[in-house]
Short mmCIF file of C-alpha atoms in Angstrom, two decimals:
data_model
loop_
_atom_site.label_atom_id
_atom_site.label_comp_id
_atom_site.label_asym_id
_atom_site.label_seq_id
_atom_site.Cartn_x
_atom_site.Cartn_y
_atom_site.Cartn_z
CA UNK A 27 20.90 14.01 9.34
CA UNK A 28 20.77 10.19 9.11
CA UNK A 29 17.40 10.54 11.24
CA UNK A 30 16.03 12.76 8.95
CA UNK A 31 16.30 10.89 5.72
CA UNK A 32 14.82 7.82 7.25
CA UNK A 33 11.93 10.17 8.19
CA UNK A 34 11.73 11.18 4.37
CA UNK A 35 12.07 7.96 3.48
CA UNK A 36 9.06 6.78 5.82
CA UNK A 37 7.13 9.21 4.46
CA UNK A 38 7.08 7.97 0.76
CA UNK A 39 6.36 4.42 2.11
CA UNK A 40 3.60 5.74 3.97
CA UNK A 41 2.37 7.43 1.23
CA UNK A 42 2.42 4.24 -0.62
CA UNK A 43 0.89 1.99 1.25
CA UNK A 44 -2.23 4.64 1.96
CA UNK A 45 -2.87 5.90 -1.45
CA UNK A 46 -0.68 2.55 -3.63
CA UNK A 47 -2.73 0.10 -0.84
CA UNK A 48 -6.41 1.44 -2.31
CA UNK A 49 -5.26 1.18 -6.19
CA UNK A 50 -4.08 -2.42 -5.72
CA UNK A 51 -7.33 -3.21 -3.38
CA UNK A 52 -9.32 -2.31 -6.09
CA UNK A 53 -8.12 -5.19 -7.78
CA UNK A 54 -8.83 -7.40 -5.65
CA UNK A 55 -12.68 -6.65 -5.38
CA UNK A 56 -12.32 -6.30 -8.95
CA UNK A 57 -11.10 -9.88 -8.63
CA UNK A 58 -13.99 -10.92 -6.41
CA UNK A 59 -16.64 -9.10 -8.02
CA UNK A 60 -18.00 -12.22 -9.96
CA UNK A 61 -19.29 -12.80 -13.45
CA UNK A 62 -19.55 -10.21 -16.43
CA UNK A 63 -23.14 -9.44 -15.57
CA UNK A 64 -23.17 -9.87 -11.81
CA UNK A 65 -19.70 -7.50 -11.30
CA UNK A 66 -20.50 -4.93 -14.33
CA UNK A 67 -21.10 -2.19 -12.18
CA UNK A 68 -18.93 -2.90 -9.73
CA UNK A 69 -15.65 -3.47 -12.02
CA UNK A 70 -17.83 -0.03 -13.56
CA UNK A 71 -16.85 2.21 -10.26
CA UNK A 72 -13.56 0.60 -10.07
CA UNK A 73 -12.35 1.87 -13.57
CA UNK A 74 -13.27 4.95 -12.99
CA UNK A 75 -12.08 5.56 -9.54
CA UNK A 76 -8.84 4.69 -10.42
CA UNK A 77 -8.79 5.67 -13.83
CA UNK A 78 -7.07 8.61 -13.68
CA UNK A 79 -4.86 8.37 -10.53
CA UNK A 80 -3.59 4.79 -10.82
CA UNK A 81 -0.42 5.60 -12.17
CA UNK A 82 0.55 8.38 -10.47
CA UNK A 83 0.23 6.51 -7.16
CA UNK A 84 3.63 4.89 -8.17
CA UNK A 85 5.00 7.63 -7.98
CA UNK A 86 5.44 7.00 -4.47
CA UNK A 87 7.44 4.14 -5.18
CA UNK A 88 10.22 5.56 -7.03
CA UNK A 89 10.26 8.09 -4.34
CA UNK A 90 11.17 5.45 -1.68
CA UNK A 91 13.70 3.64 -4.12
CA UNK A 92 15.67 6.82 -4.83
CA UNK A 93 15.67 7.64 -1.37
CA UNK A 94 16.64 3.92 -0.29
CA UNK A 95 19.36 3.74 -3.23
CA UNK A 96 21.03 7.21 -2.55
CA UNK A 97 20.45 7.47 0.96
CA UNK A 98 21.43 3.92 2.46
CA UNK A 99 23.22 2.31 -0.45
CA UNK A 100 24.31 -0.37 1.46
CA UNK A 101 20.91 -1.20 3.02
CA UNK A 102 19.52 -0.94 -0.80
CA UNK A 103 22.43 -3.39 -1.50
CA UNK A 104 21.50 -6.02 0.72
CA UNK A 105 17.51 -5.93 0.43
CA UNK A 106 17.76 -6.14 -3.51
CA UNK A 107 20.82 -9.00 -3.51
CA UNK A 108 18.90 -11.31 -1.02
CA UNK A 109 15.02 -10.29 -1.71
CA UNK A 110 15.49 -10.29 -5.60
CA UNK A 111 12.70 -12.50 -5.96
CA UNK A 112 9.58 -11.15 -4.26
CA UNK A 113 10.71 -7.68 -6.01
CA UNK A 114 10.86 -9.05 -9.54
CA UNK A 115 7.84 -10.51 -8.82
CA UNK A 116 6.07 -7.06 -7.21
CA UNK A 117 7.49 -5.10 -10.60
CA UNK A 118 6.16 -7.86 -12.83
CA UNK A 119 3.29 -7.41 -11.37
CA UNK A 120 3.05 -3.72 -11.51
CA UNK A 121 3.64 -4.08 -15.73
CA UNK A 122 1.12 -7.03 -15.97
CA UNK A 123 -1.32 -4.71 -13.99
CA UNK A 124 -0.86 -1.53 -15.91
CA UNK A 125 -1.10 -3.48 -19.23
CA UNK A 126 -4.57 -5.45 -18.41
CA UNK A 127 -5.68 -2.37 -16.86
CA UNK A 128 -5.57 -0.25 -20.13
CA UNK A 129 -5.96 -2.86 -22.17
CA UNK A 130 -9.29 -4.70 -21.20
CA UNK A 131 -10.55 -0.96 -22.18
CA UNK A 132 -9.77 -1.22 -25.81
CA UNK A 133 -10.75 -5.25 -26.02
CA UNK A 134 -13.11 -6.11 -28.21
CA UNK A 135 -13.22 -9.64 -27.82
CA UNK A 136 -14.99 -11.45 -24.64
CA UNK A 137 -12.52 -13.47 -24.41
CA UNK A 138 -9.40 -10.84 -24.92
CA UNK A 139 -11.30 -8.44 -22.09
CA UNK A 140 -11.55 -11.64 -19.64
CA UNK A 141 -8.06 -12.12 -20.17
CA UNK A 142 -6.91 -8.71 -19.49
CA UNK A 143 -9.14 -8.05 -16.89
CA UNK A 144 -7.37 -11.36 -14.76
CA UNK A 145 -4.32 -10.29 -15.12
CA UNK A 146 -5.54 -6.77 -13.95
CA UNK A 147 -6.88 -8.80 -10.86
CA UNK A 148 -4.28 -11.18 -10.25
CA UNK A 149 -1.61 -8.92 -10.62
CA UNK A 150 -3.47 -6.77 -8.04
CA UNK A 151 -3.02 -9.29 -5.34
CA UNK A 152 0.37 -10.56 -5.97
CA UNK A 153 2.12 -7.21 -5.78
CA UNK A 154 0.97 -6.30 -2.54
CA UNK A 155 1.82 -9.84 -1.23
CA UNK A 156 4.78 -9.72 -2.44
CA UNK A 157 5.72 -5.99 -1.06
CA UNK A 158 4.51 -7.21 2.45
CA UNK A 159 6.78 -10.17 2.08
CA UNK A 160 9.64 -7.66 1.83
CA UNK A 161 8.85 -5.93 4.63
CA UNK A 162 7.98 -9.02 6.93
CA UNK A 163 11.54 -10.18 5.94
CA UNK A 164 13.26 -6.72 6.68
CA UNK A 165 11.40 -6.22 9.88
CA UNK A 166 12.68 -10.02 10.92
CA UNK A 167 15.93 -9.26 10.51
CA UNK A 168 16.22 -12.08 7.61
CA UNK A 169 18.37 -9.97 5.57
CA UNK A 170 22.05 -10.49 5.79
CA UNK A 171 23.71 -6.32 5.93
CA UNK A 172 26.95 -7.59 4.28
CA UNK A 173 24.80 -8.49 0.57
CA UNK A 174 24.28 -11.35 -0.61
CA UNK A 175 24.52 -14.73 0.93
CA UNK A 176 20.63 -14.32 2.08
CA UNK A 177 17.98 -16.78 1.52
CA UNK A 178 16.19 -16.06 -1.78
CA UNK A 179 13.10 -17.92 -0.99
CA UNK A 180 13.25 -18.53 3.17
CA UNK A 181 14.23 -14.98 3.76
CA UNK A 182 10.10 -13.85 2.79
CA UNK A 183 8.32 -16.88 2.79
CA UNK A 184 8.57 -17.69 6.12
CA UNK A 185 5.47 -17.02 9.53
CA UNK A 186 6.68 -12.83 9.66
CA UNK A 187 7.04 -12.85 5.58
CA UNK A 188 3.62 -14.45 5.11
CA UNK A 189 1.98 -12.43 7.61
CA UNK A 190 3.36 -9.19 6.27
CA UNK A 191 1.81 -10.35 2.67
CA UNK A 192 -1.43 -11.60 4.03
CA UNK A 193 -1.62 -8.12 5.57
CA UNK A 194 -1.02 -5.92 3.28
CA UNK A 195 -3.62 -7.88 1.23
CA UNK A 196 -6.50 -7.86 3.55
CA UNK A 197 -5.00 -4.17 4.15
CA UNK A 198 -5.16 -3.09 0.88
CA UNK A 199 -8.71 -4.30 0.16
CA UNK A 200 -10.15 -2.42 3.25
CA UNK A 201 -8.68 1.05 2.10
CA UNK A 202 -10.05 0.09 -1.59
CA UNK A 203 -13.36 -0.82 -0.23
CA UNK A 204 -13.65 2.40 2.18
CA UNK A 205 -12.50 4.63 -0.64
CA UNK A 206 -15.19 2.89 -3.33
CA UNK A 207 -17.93 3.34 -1.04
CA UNK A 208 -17.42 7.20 -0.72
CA UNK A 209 -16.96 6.89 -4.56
CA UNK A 210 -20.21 5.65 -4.94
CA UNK A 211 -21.62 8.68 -3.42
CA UNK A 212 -20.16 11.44 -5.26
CA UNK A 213 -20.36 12.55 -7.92
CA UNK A 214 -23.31 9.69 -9.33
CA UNK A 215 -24.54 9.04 -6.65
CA UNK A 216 -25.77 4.82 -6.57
CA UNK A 217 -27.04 3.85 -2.85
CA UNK A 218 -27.03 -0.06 -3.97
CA UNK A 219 -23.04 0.17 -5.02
CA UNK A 220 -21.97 2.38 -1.76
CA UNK A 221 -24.14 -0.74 0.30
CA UNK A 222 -22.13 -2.91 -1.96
CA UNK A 223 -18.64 -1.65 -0.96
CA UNK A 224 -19.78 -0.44 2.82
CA UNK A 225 -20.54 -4.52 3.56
CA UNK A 226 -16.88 -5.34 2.24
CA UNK A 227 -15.27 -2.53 3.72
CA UNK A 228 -16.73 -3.57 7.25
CA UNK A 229 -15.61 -7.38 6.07
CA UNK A 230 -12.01 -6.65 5.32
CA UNK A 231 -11.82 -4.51 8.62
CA UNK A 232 -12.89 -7.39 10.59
CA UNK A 233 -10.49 -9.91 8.71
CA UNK A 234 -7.55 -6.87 8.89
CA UNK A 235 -7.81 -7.14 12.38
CA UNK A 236 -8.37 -10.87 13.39
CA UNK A 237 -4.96 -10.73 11.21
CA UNK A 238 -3.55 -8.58 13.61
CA UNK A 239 -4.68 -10.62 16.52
CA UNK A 240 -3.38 -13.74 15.12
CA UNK A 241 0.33 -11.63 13.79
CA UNK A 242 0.58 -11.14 17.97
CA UNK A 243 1.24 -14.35 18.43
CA UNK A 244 3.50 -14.96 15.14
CA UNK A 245 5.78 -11.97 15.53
CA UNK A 246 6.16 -13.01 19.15
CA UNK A 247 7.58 -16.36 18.43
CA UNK A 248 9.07 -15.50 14.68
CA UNK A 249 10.44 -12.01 15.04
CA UNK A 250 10.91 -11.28 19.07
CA UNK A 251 12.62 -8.09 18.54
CA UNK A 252 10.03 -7.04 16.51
CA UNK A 253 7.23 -8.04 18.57
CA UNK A 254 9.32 -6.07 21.88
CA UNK A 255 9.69 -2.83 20.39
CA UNK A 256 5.83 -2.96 19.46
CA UNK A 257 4.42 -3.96 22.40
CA UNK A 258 6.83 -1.25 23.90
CA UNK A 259 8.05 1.50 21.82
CA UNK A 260 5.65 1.36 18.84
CA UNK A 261 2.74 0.63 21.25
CA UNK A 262 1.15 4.12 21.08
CA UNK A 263 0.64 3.99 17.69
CA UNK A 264 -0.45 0.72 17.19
CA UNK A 265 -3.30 2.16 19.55
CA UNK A 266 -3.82 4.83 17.39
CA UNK A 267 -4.32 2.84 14.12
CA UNK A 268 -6.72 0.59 16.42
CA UNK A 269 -9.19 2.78 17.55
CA UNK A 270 -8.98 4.84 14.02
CA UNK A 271 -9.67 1.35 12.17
CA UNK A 272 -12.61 0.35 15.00
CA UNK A 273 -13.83 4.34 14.30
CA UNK A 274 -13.93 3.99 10.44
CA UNK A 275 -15.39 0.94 10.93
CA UNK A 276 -18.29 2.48 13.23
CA UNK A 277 -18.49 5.62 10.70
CA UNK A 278 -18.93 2.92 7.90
CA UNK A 279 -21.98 1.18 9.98
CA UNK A 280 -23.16 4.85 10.76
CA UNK A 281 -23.36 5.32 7.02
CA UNK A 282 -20.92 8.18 6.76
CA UNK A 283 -19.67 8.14 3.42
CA UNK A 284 -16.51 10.11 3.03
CA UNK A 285 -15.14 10.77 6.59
CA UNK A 286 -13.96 6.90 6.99
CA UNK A 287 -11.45 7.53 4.23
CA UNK A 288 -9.68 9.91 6.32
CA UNK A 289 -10.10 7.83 9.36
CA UNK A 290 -8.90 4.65 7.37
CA UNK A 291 -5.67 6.17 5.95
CA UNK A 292 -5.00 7.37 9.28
CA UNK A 293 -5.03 3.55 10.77
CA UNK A 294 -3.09 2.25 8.14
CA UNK A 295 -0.27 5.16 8.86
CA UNK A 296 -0.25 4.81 12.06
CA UNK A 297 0.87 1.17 11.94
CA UNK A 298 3.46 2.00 9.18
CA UNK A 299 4.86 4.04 11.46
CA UNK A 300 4.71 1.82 14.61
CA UNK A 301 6.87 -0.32 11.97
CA UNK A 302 9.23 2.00 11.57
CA UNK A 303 9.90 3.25 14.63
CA UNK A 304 10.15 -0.43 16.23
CA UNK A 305 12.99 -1.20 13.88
CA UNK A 306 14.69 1.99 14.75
CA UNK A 307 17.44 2.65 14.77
CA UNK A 308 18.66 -0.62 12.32
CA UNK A 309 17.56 -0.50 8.93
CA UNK A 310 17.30 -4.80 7.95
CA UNK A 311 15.00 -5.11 11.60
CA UNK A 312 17.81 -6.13 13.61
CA UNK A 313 20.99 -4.68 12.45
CA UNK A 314 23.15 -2.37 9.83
CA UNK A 315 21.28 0.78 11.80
CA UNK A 316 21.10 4.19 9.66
CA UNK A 317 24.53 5.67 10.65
CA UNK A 318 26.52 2.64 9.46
CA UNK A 319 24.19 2.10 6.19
CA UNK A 320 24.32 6.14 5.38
CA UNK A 321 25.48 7.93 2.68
CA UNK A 322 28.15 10.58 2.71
CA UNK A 323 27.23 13.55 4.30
CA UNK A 324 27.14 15.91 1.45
CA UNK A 325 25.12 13.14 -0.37
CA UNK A 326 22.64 13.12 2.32
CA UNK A 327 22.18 17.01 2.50
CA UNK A 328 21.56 16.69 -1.44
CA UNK A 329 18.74 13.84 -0.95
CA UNK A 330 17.56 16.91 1.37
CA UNK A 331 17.39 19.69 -1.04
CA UNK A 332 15.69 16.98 -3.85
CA UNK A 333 13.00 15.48 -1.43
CA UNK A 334 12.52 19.40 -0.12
CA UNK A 335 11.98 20.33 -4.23
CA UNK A 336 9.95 17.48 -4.65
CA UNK A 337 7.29 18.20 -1.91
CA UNK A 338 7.26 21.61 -3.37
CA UNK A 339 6.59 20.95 -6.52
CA UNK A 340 5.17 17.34 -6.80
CA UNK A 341 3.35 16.99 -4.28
CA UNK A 342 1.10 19.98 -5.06
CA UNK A 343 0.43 18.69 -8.57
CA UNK A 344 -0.43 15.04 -6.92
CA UNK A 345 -3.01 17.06 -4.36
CA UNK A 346 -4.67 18.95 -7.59
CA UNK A 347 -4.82 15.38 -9.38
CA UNK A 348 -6.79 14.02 -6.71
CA UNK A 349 -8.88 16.97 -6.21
CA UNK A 350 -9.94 17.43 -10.22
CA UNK A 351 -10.51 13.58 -9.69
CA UNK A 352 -12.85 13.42 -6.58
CA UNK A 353 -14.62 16.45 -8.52
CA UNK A 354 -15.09 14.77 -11.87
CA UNK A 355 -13.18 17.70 -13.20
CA UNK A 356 -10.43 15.33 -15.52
CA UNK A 357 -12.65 13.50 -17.87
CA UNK A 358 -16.15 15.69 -17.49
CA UNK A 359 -16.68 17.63 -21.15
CA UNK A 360 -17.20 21.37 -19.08
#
């Protein structure tokens, strides 16, 4: 039973990082996108790609905390007494986004709309740092099972903590600039924008994997453990999200617009779930595994029945959001 909610629980973080990661990249090309001419169209897309979706990606999120809190109390314990930092900052983050987001809409001022639209930006890289952070200092073992008494600041910013930021970064902006570039082609369809966002997405995969290349040789002497069970147990699918990530990146150059996004989502799972399945079976990377951080039973077979009910009826009405949105059914007059 214990294996099975760690499953469900994988599942929402997966989920999260795939269709979370290409909200919060969006920022960051929003970011990068330059002045208020030059990045008009650009920032243009952006809005309404994500328009109508972004908040429902978080939904996600409060999936995995639930399942974290009520599932593995202790292990939720632990992660929020010692990594209380990098998580206020991530849900800081998350309001200042949502709030320049919609508000830069309804600006009026030059000045109010640049001010908005940084904190959109900013915001959109310092979340995802932050959330890598977390998971660099899980995977590393950095945080203490008993509660408390762990670094607040050495625990995450530290070689694996960095590197799990700077990843989910460069991560984030390569499923933001795969997805953009199929948005440019459907349902208005602008060749010069899809060009725009194919050169970046080809960029970012590059700089995703020279990360990788370079995280070998961090994990190996910052997080051995980790780097074992990669290079050993996790080492199919590490595979996997390589040649998916070198095949959306030849699909890209091919000029196939919407099959990399499949292709893309499928790298970034993959390596989620080389994650998880090195740090099996402990929960903080290198100890407190599932069985000693579970839940009662009967609270377990509960967590069950609610994450069954919620893939039957949430995650239908997330799959019809995102199809009315890729067919411009949600803010089209017909």
């Amino acid at each position: 039973m214990t294996d099975a909610i760690g499953v469900i629980l994988f599942i929402g973080v997966i989920a999260y990082a795939v269709f979370g990661g290409a909200d919060f990249g969006a920022g960051f090309w929003d970011l990068t996108a330059g002045g208020a001419v030059r990045g008009s169209a650009p920032r243009a897309l952006i809005d309404r790609s994500i328009g109508p979706v972004w908040e429902a990606n978080h939904t996600w999120l409060i999936y995995c905390l639930v399942v974290l809190w009520t599932g593995f109390p202790s292990a939720f314990a632990a992660i929020t007494t010692t990594l209380y930092i990098p998580l206020g900052l991530a849900a800081l983050g998350i309001v200042l986004r949502g709030s320049g987001f919609a508000f830069r809409k309804v600006a009026l001022r030059t000045a109010q709309q640049r001010l908005t639209g940084v904190l959109f930006a900013v915001s959109s890289v310092l979340t995802p740092f932050c959330f890598g952070g977390i998971a660099g200092a899980v995977a590393s073992g950095r945080v203490p099972g008993a509660g408390g008494g762990g670094a607040p600041l050495s625990s995450w910013l530290n070689p694996t903590g960095v590197l799990g930021g700077v990843l989910a970064v460069v991560v984030c902006a390569y499923l933001a600039a795969v997805f953009l570039s199929s948005a440019a082609t459907h349902p208005y369809p602008d060749e010069a924008l899809h060009r725009y966002f194919r050169r970046r997405a080809l960029a970012a995969g590059i700089e995703a994997g020279i990360v990788c290349l370079v995280g070998v040789f961090v994990l190996h002497s910052d997080a051995p453990r980790l780097f074992h069970q990669l290079s050993t147990r996790g080492l199919a699918l590490l595979i996997v999200s390589a040649a998916a990530g070198l095949a959306a990146l030849a699909m890209l150059r091919a000029r196939r617009p919407r099959l990399p996004r499949s292709i893309a989502s499928l790298a970034v799972a993959a390596v989620i779930a080389g994650w998880g399945v090195a740090q099996y079976p402990y929960l903080l990377g290198t100890h407190l595994s599932l069985t000693q951080a579970a839940a009662p039973e009967p609270t377990l077979w509960v967590l069950v029945a609610v994450a069954c009910t919620a893939a039957v009826l949430i995650a239908p009405s997330l799959a019809a959001l995102y199809v009315l949105h890729e067919r411009d059914r949600l803010t089209s007059s017909a």
